[in-house]
JSON list of C-alpha atoms in Angstrom, two decimals:
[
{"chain": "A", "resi": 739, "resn": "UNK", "atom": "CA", "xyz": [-11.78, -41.15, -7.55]},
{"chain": "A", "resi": 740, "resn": "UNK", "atom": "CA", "xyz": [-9.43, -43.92, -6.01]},
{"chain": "A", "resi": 741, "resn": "UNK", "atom": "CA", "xyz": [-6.45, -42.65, -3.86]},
{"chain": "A", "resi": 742, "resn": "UNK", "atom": "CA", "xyz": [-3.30, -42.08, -6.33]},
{"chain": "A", "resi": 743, "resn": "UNK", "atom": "CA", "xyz": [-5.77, -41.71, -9.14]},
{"chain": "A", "resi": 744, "resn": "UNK", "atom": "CA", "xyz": [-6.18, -38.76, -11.37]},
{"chain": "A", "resi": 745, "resn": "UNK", "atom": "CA", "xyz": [-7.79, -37.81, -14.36]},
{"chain": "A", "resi": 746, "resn": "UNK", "atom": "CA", "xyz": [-4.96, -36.76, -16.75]},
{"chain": "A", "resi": 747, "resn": "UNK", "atom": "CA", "xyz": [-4.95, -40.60, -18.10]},
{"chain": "A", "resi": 748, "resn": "UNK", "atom": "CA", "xyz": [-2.30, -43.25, -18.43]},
{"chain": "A", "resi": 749, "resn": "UNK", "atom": "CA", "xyz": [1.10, -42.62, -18.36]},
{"chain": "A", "resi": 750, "resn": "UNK", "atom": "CA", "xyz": [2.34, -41.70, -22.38]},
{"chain": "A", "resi": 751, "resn": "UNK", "atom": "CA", "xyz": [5.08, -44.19, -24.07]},
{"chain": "A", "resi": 752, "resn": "UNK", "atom": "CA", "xyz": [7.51, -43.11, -26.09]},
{"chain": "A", "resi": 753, "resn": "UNK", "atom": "CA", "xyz": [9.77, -45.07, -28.42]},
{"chain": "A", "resi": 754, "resn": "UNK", "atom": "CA", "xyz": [12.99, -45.01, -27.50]},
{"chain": "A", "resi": 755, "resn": "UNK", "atom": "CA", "xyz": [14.46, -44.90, -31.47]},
{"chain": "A", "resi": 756, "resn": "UNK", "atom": "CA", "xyz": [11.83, -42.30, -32.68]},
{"chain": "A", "resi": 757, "resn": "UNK", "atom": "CA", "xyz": [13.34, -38.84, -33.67]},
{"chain": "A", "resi": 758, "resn": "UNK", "atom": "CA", "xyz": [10.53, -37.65, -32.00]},
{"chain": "A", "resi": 759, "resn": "UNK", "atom": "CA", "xyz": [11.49, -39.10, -28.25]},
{"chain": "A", "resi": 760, "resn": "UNK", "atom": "CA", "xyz": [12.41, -37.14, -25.36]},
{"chain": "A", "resi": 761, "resn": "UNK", "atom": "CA", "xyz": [15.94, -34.99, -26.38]},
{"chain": "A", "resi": 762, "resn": "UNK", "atom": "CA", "xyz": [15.77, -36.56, -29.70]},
{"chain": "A", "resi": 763, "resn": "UNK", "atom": "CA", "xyz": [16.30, -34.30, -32.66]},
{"chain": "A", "resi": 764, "resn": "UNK", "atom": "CA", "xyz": [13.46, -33.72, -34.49]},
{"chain": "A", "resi": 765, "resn": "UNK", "atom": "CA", "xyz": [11.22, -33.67, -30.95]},
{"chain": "A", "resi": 766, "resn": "UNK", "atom": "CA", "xyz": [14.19, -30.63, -29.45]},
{"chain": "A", "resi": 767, "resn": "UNK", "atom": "CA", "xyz": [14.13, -28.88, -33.07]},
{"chain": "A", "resi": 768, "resn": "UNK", "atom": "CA", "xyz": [9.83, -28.94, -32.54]},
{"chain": "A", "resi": 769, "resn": "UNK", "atom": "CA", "xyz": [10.41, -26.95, -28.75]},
{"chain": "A", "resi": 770, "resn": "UNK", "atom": "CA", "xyz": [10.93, -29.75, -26.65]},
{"chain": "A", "resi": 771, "resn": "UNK", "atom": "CA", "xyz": [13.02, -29.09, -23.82]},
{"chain": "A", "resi": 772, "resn": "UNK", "atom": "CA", "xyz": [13.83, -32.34, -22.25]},
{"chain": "A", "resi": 773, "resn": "UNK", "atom": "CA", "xyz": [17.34, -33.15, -21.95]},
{"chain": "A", "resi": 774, "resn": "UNK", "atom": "CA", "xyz": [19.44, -34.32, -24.41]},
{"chain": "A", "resi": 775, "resn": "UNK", "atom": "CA", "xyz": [22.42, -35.67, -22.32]},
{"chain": "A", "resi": 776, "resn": "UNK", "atom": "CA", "xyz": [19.73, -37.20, -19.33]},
{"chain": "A", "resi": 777, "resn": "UNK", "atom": "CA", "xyz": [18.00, -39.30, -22.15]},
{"chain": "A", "resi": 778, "resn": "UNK", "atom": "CA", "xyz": [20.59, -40.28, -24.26]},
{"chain": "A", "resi": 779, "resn": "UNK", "atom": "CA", "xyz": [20.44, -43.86, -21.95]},
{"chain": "A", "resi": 780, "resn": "UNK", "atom": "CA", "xyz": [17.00, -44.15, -23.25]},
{"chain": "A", "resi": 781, "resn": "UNK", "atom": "CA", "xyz": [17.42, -43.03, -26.60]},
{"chain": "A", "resi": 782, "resn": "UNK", "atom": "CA", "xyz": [19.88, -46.08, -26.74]},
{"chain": "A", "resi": 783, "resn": "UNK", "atom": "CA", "xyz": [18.13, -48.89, -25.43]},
{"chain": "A", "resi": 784, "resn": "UNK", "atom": "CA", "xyz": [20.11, -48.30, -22.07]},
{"chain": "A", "resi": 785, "resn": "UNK", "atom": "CA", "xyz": [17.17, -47.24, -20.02]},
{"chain": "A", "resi": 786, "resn": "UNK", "atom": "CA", "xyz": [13.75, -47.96, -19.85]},
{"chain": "A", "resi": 787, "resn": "UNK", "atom": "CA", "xyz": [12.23, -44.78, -18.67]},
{"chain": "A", "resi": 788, "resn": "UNK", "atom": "CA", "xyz": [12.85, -41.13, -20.30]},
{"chain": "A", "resi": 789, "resn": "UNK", "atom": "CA", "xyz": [13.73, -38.23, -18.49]},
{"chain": "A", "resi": 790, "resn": "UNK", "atom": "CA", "xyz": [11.00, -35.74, -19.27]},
{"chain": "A", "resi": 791, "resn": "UNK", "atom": "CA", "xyz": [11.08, -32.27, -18.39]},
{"chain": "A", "resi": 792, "resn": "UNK", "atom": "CA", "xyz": [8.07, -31.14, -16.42]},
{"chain": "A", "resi": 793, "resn": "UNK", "atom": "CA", "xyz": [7.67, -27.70, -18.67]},
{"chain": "A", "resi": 794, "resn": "UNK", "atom": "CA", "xyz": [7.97, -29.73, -22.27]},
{"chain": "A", "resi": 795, "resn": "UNK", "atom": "CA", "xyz": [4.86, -28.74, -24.16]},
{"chain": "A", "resi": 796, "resn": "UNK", "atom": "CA", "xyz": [5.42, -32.20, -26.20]},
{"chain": "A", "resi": 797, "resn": "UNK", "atom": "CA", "xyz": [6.02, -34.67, -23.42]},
{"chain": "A", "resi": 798, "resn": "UNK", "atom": "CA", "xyz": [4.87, -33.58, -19.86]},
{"chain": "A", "resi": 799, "resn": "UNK", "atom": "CA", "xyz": [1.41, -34.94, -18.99]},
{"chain": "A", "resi": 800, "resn": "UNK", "atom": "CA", "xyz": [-0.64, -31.61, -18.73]}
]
């Protein structure tokens, strides 16, 4: 393995309108448990990068 490199694959995208983003409302009412307030940037087109909660079952790289 190269230095930096791991095997847990590329880095996930997530779209930034989808319900299902990080803090959106169908993705917290399915357990996730990234923020709501810390991506609402993101869910808006402010920001490109998510805040993603390191324990979230649904977004975290694991």
């Amino acid at each position: 393995m190269t230095d930096g490199a791991d095997d847990r694959g590329p880095e996930p995208s997530f779209d930034p309108a989808s319900d299902m983003a990080p803090g959106g409302p169908r993705a917290k009412s399915r357990g996730c448990r990234c923020s709501v307030l810390a991506n609402a940037a993101f869910r808006s087109g402010q920001s490109d990068e998510p805040a993603v909660d390191p324990r979230c079952e649904m977004h975290a790289r694991h």
